[in-house]
Tab-separated table of C-alpha atoms in Angstrom:
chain	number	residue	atom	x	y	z
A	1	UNK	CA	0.000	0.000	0.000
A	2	UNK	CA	3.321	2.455	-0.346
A	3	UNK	CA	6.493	2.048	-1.377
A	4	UNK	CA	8.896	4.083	-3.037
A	5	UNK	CA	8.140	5.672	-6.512
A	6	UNK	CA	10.191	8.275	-9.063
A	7	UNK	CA	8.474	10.354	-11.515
A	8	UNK	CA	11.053	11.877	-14.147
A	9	UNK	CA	11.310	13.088	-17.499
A	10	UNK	CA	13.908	10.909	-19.141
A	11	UNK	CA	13.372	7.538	-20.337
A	12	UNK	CA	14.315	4.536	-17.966
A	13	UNK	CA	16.256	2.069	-19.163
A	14	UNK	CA	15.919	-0.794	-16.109
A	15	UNK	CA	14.475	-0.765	-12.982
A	16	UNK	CA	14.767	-3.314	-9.988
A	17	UNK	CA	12.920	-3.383	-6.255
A	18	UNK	CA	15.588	-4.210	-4.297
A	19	UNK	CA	14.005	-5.744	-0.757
A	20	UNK	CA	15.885	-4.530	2.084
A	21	UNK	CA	16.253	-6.697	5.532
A	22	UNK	CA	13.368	-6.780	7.634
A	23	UNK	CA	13.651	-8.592	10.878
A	24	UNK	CA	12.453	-6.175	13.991
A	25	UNK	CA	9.792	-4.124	12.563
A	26	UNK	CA	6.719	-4.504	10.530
A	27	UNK	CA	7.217	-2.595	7.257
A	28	UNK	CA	8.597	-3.807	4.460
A	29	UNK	CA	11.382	-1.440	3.390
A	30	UNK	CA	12.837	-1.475	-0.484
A	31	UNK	CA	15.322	0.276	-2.449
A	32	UNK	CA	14.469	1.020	-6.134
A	33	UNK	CA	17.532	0.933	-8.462
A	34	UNK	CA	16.661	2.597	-11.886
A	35	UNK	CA	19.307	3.374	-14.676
A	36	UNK	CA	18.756	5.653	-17.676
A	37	UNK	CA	20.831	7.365	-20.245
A	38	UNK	CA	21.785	11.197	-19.890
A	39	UNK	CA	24.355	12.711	-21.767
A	40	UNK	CA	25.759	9.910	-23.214
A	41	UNK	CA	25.879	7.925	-19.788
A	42	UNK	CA	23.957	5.466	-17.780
A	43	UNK	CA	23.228	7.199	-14.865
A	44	UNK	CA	22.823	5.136	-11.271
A	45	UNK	CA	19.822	6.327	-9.354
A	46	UNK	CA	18.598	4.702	-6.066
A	47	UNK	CA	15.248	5.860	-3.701
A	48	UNK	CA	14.519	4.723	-0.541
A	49	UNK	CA	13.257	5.315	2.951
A	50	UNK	CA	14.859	3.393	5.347
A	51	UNK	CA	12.955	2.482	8.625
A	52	UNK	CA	12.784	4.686	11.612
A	53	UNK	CA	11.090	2.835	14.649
A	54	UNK	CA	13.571	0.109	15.317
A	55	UNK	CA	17.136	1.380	15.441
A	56	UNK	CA	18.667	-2.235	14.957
A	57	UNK	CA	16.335	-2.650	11.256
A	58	UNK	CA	17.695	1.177	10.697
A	59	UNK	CA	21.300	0.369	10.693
A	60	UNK	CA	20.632	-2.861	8.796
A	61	UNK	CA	19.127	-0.689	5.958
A	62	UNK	CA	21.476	1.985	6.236
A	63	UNK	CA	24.282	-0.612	5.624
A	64	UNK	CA	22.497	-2.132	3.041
A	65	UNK	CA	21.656	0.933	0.950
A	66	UNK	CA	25.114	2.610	1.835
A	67	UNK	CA	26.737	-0.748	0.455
A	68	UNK	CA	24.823	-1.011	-2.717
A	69	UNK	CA	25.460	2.858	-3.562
A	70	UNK	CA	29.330	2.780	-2.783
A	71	UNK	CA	29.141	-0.696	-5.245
A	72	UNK	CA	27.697	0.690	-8.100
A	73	UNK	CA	29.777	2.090	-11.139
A	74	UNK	CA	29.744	5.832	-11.530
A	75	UNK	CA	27.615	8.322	-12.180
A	76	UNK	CA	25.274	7.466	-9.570
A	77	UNK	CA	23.135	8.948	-7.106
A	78	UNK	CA	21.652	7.672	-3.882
A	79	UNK	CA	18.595	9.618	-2.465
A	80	UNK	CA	15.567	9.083	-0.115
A	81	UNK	CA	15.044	9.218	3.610
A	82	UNK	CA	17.821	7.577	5.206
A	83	UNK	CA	16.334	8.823	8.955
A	84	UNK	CA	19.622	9.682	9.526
A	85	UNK	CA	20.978	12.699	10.702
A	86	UNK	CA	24.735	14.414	9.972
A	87	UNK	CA	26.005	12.595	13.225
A	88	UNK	CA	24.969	9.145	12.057
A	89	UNK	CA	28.098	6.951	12.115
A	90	UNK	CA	27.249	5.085	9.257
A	91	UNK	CA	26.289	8.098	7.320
A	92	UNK	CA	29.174	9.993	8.458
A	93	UNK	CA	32.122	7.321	6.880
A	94	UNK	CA	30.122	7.271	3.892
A	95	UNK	CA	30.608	10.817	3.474
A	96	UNK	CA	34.107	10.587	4.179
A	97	UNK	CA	34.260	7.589	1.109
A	98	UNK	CA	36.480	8.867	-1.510
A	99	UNK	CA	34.116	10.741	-4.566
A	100	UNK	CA	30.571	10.737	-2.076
A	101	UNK	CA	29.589	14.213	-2.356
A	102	UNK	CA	26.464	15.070	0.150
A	103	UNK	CA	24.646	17.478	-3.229
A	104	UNK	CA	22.780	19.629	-0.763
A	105	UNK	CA	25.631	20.340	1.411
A	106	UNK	CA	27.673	21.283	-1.237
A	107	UNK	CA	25.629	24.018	-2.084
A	108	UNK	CA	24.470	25.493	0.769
A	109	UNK	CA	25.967	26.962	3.692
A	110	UNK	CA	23.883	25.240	6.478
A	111	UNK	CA	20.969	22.590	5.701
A	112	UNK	CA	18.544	22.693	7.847
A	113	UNK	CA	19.170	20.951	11.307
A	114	UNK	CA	17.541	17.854	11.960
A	115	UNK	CA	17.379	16.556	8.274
A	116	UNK	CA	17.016	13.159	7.202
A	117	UNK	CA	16.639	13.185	3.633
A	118	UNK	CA	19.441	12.869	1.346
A	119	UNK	CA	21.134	13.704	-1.595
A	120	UNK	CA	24.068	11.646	-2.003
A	121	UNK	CA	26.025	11.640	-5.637
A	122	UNK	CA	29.234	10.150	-7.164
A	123	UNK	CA	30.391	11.182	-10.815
A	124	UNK	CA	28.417	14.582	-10.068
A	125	UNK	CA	29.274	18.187	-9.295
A	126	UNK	CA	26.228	19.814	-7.608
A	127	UNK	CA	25.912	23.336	-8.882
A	128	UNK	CA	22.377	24.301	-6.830
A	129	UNK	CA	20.608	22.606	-4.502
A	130	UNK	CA	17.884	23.656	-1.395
A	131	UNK	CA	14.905	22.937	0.778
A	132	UNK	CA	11.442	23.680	0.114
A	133	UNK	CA	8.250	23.188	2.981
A	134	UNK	CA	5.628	22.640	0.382
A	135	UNK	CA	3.098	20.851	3.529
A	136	UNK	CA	3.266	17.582	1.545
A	137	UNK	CA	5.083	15.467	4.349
A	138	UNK	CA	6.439	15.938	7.511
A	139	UNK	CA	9.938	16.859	5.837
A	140	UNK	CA	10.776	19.838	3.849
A	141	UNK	CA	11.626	19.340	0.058
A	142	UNK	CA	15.198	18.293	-0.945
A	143	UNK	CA	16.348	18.996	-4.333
A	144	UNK	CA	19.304	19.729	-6.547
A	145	UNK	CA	20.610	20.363	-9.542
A	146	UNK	CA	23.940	18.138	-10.780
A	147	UNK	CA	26.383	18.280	-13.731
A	148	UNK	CA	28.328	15.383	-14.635
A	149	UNK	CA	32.093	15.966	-13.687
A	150	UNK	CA	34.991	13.286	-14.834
A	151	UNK	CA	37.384	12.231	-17.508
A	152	UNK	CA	34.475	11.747	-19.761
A	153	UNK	CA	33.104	15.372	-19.175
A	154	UNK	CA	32.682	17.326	-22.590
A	155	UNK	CA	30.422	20.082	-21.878
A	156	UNK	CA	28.321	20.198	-18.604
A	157	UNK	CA	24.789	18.556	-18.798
A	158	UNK	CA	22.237	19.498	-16.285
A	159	UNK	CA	20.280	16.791	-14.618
């Protein structure tokens, strides 16, 4: 009855539900992996929310999600609620993984305190990025805008 969904603009190329572990709580938590083509590259994208009422199923996800973003080839972006906040642990030595840029905190000087949604790239540059309240959810809108930065890099093409 929920789950995780992407609306976009460009044409997806594959798409997987990923299941993520599930031992303490009762939801049923997934990841959803979707590549398409941008630029002349595959992009990487994964969505999630990660559970919040049972700290030991949180770090499982976390783990799990974290893993499967620092695994795949780049460009690729990781972004969803992680309910985890700039302290986490886990969060904190992904961060500190070589190429992991957090998009949002590259572009502006403080994020609001307390978030838990995330914009997590590799193969990017973000060149604008912010929060929004548009009384949706609970949390405030996260978005940003991303060039693709490498060897490969021609000319810069907005995502």
């Amino acid at each position: 009855q929920f789950g995780n969904g992407l609306l976009g603009r460009l044409p997806v190329s594959h798409w997987q539900r990923i299941p993520l572990p599930r031992k303490y709580d009762r939801s049923f938590r997934n990841v959803l992996l979707v590549e398409f083509p941008h630029g002349g590259q595959t992009v990487r994208l994964l969505v999630t929310h990660v559970c919040h009422r049972d700290q030991r199923e949180r770090r499982q996800q976390l783990d799990c999600v974290l893993g499967l973003f620092l695994a795949l080839e780049e460009p690729a972006i990781l972004m969803g609620d992680l309910n985890s906040k700039a302290d986490d642990p886990a969060l904190r030595r992904l961060l500190d993984a070589p190429g992991v840029v957090d998009a949002l905190g590259a572009v502006v000087e403080e994020p609001p305190p307390g978030l838990v949604d995330w914009i997590l790239v590799r193969g990017f540059r973000p060149v604008d990025g912010g929060t929004r309240d548009e009384g949706a959810s609970d949390h405030p809108l996260v978005w940003t805008e991303l060039e693709f930065r490498g060897p490969r890099e021609t000319t810069p093409q907005p995502l």
